[in-house]
XYZ file of N, CA and C in Angstrom:
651
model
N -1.842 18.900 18.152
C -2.611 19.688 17.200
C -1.914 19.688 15.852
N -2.827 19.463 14.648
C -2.724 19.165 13.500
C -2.122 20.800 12.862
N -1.073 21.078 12.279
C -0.771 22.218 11.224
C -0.780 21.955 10.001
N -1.217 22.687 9.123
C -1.556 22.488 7.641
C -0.740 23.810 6.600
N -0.129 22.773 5.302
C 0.840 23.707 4.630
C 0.441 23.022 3.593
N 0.862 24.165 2.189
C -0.062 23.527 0.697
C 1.555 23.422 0.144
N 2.193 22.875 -0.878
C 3.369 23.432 -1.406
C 2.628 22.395 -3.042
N 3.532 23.373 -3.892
C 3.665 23.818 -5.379
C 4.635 22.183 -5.828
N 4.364 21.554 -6.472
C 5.310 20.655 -7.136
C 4.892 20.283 -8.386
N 5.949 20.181 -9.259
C 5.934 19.782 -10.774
C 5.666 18.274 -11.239
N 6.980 17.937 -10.676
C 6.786 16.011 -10.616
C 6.398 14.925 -9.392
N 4.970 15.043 -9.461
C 4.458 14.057 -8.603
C 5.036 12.657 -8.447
N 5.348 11.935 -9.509
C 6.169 11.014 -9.015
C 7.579 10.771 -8.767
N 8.091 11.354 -8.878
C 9.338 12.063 -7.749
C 9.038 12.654 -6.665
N 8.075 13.453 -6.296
C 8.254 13.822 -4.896
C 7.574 12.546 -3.876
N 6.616 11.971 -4.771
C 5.885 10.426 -4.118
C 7.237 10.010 -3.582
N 8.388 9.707 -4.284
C 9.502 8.401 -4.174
C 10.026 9.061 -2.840
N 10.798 10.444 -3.448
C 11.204 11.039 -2.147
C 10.054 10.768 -0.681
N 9.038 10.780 -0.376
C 8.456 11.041 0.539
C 8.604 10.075 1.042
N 8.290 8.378 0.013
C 8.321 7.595 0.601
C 9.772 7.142 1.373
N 10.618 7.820 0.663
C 12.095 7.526 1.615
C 12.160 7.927 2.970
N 11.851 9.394 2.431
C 11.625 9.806 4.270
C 10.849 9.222 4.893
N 9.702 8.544 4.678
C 8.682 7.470 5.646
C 9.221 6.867 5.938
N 10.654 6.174 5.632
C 10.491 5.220 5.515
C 11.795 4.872 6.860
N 12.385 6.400 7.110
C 12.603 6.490 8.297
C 12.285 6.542 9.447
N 10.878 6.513 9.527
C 10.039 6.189 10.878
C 9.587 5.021 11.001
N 9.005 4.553 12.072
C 8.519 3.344 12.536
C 7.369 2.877 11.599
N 6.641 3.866 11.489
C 5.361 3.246 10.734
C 5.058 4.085 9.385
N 4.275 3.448 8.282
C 4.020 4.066 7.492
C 3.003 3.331 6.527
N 1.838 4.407 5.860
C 0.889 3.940 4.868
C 0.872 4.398 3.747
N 0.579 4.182 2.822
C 0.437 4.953 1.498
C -0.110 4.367 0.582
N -1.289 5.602 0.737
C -2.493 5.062 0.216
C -2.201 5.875 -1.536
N -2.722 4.475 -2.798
C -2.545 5.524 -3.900
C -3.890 5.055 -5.127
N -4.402 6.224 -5.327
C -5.385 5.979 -6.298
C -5.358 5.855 -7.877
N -4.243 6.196 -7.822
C -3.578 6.714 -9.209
C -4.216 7.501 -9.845
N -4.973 8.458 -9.360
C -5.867 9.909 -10.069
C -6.836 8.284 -11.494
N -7.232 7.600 -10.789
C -7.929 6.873 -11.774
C -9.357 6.586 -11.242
N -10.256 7.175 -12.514
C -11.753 7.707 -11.688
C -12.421 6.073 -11.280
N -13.236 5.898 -10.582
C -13.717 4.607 -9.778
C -15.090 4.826 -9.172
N -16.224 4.718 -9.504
C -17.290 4.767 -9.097
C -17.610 5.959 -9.020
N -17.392 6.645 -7.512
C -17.722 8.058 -7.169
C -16.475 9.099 -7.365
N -15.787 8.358 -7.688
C -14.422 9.404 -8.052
C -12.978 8.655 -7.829
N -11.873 8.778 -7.756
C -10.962 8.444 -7.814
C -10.661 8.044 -5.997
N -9.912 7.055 -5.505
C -9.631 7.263 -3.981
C -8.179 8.350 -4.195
N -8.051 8.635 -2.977
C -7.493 9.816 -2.818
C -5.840 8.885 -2.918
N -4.463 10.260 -2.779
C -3.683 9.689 -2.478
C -2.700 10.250 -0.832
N -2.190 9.297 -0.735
C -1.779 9.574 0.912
C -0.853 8.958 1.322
N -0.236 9.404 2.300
C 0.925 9.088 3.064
C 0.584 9.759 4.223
N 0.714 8.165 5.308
C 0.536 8.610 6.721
C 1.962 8.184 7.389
N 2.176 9.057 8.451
C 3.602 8.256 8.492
C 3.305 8.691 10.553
N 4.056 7.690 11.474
C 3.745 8.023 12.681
C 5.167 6.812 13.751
N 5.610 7.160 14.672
C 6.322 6.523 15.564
C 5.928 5.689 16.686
N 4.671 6.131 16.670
C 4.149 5.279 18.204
C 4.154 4.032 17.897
N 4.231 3.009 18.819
C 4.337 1.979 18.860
C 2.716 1.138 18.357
N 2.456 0.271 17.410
C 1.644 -0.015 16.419
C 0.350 -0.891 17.729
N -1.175 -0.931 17.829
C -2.107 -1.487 18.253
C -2.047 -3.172 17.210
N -1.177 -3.905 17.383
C -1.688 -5.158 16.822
C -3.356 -6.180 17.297
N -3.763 -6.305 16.243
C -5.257 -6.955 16.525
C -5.461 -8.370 16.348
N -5.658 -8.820 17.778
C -5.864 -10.236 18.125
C -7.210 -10.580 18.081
N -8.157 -9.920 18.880
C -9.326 -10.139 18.814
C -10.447 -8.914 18.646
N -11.867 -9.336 18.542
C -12.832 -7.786 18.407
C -12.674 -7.361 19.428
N -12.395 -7.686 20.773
C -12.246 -6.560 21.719
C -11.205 -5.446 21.500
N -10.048 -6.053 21.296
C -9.033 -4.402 20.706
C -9.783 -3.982 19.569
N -10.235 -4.492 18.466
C -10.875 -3.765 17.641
C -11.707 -2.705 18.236
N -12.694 -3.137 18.502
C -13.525 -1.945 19.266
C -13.251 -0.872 19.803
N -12.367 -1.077 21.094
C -11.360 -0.203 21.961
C -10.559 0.446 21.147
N -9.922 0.220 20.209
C -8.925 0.655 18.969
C -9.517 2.203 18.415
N -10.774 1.835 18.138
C -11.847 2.840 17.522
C -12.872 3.208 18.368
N -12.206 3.151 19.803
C -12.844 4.461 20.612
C -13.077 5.794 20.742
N -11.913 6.587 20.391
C -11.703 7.619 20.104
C -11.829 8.752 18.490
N -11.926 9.547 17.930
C -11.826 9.873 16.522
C -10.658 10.520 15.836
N -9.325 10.674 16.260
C -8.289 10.534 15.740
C -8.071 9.506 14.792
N -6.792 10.330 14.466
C -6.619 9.253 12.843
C -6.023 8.015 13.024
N -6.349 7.177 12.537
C -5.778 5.831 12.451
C -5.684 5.197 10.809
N -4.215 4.729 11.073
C -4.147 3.651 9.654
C -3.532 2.202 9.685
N -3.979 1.154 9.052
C -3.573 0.024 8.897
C -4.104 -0.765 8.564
N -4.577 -2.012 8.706
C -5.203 -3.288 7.618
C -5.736 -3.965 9.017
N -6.674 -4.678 8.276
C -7.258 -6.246 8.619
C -7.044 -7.449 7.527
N -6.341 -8.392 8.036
C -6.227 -9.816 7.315
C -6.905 -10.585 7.172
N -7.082 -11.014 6.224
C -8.474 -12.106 5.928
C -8.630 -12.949 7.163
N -7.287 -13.178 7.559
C -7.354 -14.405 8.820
C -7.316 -13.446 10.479
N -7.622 -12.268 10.623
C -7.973 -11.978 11.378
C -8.631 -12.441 12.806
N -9.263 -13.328 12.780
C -10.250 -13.762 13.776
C -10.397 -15.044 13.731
N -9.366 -15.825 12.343
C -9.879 -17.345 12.383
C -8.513 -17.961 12.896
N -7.525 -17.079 13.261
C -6.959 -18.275 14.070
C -5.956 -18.806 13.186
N -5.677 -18.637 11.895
C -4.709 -19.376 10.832
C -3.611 -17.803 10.365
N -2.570 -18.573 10.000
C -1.562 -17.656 9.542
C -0.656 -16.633 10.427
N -0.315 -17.563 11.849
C 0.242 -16.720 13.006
C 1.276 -15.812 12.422
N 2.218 -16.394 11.738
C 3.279 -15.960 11.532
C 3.639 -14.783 10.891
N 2.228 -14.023 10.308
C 2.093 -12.434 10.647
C 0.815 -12.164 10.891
N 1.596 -10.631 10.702
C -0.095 -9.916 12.042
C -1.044 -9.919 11.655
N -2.168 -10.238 12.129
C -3.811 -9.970 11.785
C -4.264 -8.953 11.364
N -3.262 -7.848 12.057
C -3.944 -6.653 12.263
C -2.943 -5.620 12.841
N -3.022 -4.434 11.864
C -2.033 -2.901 12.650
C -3.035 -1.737 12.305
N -2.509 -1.177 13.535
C -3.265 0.091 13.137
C -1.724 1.206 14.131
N -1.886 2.438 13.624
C -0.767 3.100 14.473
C -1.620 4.773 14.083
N -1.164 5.288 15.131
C -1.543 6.677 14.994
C -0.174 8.045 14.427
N -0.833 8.470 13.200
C 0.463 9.213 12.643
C 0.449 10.378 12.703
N 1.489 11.101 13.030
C 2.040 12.147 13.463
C 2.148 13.258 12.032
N 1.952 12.602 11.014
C 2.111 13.460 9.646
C 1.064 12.859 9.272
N 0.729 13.719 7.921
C 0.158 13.084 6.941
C -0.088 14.033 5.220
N 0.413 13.103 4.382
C 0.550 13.915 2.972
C -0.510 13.474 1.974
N -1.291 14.302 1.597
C -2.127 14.071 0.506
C -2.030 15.317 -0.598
N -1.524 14.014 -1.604
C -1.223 14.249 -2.930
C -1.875 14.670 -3.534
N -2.252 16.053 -4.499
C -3.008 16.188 -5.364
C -2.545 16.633 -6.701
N -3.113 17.774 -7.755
C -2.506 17.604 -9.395
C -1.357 18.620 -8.808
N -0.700 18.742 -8.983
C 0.801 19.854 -8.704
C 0.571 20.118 -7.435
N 0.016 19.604 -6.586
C 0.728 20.246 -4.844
C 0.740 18.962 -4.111
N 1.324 19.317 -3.150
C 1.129 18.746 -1.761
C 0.647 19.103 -0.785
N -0.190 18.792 0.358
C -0.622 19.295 1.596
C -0.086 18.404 2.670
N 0.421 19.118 3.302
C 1.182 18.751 4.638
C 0.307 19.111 6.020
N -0.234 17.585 6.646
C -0.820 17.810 7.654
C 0.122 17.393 8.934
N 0.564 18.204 9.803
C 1.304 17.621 10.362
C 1.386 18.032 12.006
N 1.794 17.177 12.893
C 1.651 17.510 14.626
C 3.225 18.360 14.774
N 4.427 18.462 13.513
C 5.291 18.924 13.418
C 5.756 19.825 12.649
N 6.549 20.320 11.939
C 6.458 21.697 11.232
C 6.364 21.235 9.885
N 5.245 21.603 9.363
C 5.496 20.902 7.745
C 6.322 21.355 6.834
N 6.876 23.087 7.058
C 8.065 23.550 6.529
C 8.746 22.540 6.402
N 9.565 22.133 7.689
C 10.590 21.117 8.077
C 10.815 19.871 7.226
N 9.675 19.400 7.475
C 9.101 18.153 6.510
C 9.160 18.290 5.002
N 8.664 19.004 5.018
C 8.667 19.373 3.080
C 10.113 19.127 2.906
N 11.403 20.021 3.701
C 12.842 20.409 3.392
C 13.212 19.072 3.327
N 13.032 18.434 4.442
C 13.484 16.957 4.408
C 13.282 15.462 3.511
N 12.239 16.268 3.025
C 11.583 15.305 1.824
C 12.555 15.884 0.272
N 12.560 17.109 0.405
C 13.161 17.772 -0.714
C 14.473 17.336 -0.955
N 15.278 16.897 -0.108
C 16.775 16.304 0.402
C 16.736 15.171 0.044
N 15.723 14.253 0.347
C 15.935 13.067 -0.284
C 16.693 12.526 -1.721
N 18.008 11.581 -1.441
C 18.022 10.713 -2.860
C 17.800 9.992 -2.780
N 17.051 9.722 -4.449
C 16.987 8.441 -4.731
C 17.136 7.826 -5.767
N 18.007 8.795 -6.345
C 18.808 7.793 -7.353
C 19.735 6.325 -7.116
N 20.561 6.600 -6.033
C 21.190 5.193 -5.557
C 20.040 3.922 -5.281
N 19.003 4.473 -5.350
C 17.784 3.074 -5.262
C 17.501 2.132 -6.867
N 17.171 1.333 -6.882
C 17.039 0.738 -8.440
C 15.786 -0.323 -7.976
N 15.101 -0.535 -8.562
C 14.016 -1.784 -9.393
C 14.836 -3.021 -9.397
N 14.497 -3.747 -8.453
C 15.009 -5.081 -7.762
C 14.550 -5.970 -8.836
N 15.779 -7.181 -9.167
C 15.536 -7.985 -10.293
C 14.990 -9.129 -9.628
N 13.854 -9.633 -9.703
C 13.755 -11.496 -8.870
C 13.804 -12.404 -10.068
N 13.679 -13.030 -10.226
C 13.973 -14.650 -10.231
C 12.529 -15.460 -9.680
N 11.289 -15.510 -10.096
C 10.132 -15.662 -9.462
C 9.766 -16.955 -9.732
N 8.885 -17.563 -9.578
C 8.396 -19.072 -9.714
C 6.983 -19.205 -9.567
N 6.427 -19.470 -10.853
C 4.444 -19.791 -10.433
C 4.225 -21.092 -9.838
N 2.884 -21.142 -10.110
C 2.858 -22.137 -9.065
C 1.965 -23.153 -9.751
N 1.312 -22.351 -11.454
C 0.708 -23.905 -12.296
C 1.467 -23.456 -13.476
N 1.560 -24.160 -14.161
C 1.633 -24.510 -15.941
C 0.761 -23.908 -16.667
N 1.457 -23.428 -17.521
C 0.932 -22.391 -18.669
C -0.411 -23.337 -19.111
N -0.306 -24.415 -19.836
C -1.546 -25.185 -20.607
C -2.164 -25.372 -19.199
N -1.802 -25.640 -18.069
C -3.017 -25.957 -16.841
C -4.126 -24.656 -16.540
N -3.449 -23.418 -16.857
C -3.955 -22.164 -16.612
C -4.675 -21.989 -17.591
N -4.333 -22.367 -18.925
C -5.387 -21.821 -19.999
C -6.495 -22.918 -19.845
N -6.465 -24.001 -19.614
C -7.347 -25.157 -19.065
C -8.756 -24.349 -18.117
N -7.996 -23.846 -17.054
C -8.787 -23.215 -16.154
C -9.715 -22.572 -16.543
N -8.664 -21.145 -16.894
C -10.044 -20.012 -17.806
C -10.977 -20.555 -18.483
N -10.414 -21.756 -19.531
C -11.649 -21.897 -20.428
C -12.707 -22.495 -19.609
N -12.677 -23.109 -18.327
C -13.717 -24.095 -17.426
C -13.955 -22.584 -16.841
N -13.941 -22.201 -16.214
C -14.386 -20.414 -16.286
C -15.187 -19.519 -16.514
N -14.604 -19.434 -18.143
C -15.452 -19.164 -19.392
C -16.811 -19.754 -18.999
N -16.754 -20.944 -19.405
C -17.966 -22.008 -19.760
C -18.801 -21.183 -18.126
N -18.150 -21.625 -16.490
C -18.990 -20.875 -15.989
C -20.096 -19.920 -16.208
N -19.303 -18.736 -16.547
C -19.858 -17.624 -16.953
C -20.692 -17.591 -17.717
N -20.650 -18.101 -18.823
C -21.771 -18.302 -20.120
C -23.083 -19.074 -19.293
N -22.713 -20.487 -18.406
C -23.891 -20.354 -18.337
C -25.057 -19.658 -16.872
N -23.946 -18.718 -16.236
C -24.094 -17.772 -15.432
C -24.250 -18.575 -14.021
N -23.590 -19.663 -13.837
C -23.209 -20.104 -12.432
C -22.847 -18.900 -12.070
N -21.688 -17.859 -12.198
C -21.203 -17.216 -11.555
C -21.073 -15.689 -12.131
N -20.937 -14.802 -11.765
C -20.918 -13.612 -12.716
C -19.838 -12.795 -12.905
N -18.611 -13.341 -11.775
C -17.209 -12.498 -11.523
C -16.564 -13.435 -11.045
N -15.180 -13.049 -11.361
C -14.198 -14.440 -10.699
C -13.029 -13.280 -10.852
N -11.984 -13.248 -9.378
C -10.641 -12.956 -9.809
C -9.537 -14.061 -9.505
N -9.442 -14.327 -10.630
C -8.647 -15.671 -10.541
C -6.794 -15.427 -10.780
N -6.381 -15.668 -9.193
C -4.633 -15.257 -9.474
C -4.117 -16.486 -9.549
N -2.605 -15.561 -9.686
C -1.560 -17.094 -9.705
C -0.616 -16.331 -8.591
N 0.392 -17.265 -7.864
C 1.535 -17.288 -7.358
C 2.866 -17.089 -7.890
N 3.359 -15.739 -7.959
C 4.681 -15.924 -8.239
C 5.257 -15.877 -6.730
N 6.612 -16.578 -6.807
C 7.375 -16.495 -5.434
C 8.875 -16.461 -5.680
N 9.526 -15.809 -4.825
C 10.912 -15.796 -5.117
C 11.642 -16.224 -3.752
N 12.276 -16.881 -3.639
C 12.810 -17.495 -2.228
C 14.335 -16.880 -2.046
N 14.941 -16.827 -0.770
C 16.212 -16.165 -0.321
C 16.897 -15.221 -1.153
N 15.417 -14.042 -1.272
C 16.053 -12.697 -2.200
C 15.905 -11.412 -1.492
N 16.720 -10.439 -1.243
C 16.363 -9.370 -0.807
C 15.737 -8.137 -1.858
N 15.238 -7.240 -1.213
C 14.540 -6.735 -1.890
C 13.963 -5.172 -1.138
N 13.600 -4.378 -1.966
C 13.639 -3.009 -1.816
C 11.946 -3.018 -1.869
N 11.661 -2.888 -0.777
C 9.933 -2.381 -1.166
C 9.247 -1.403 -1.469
N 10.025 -0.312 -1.141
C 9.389 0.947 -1.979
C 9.740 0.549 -3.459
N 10.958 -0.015 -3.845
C 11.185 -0.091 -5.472
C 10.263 -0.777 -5.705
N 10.258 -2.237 -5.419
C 9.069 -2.944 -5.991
C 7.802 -2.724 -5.923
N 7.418 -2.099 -4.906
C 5.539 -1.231 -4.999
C 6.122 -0.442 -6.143
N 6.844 0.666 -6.620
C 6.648 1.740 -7.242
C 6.957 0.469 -8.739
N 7.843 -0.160 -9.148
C 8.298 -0.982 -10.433
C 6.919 -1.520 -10.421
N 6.103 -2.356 -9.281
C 4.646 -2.454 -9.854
C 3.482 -2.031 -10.251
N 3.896 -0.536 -9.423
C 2.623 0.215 -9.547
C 2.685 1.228 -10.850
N 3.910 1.063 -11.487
C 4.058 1.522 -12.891
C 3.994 0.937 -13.996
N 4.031 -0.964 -13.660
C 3.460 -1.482 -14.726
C 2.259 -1.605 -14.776
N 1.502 -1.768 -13.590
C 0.064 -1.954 -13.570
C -1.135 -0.962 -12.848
N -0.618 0.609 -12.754
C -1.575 1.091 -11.858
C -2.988 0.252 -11.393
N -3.537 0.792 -10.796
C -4.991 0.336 -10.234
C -5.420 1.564 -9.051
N -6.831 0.959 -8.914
C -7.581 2.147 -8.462
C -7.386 2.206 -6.503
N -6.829 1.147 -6.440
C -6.420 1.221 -4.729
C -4.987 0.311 -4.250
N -4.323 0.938 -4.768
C -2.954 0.215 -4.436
C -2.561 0.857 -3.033
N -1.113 0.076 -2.400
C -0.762 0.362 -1.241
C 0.305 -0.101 -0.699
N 0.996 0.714 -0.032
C 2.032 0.151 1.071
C 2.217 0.475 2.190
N 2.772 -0.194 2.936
C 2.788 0.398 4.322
C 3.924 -0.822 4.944
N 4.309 0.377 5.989
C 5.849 0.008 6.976
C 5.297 -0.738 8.265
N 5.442 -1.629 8.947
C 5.289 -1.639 10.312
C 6.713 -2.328 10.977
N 7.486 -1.144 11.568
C 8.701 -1.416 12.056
C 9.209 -1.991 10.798
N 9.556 -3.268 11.018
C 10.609 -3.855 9.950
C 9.607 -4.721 8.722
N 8.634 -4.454 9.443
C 7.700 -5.750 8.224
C 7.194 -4.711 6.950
N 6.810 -5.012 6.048
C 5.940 -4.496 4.973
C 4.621 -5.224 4.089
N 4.179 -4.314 4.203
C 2.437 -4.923 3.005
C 2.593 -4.114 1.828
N 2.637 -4.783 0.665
C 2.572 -3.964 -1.100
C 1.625 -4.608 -1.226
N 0.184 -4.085 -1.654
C -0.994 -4.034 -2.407
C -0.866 -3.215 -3.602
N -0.275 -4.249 -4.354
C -0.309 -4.025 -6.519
C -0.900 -4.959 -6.838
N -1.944 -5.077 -6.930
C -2.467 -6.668 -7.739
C -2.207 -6.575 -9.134
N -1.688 -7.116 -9.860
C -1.448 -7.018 -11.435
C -2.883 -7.556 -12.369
N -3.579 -8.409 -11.302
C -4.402 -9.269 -11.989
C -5.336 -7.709 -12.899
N -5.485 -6.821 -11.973
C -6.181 -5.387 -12.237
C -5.803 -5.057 -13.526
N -4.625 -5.772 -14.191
C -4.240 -5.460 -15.989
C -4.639 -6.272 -16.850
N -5.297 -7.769 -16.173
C -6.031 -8.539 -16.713
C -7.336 -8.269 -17.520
């Protein structure tokens, strides 16, 4: 059974960082962020789910289905390659059931939790994170500046003559044998480029950062 606690805070993005530290001591974790930036029907919300049980990985629609038998909470992703069979070498699919959950609003927090959210709050409050820093890479694209402006303008021309009506057209940066801090780098990206559905999330040792930058394009 779910307990619910409201608490008072000044700096939302400090208590975000802190929280995410403490998530980041459990097995699993999501965090969902809207950046209070309005989007159709309103802004998506912001959140942090955080939970220990051992994660439902998705191979095929039968766990899907079975997955979402019940109406408890669930969080995690589907991969484009989900069902086609390409890209073994990570998961298709997580979903995990969490034991907390924090949604952020203008000066508070609400603590939904199967544990004492007092507790939780204290432990979040404890957090440092100053010894953390904004990881430097060393990145590498993957076309040439004049090949890219090449592109857009064939693009362009699309558009004008309305072959197409939207395009999000990325590039590849990559950085090879670098370590790296993923709460820093979601938060170092999600401060150069907010957007209206960014994200991260823990599974055991792996991680997903959803910052698309192209969104500053």
């Amino acid at each position: 059974m779910f307990g619910k606690s409201v608490f008072q805070v000044e700096d939302n993005e400090t208590i975000i960082e802190k929280a995410l530290r403490w998530a980041n001591r459990q097995l699993n974790f999501c965090f969902l962020n809207g950046n209070h930036i309005p989007y159709n029907r309103g802004s998506f919300p912001i959140v942090l789910a955080v939970g220990n049980t051992l994660p439902s990985e998705i191979n095929s629609k039968n766990t899907l289905a079975s997955l979402f038998g019940n109406r408890n909470w669930k969080f995690g992703f589907l991969s484009y390659d989900t069902f086609s069979g390409k890209n073994d070498w990570f998961s298709k699919g997580h979903f995990f059931n969490p034991h907390t959950i924090l949604h952020f609003g203008h000066a508070k927090v609400e603590i939904e939790s199967e544990l004492e959210p007092e507790v939780i709050w204290q432990q979040i409050q404890e957090e440092n994170i100053e010894s953390f820093k904004s990881p430097k890479l060393k990145t590498k694209y993957n076309i040439e500046k004049n090949k890219y402006v090449e592109t857009i303008k064939k693009l362009q021309q699309h558009l004008q003559r309305g072959d197409i009506y939207q395009i999000n057209y990325c590039l590849q940066f990559a950085a090879s044998n670098t370590e790296i801090d993923p709460i820093a780098l979601y938060l170092k990206l999600n401060t150069e480029s907010p957007m209206p559905f960014s994200g991260l999330m823990k599974m055991e040792n792996r991680f997903v950062i959803c910052a698309s930058p192209e969104r500053y394009l």
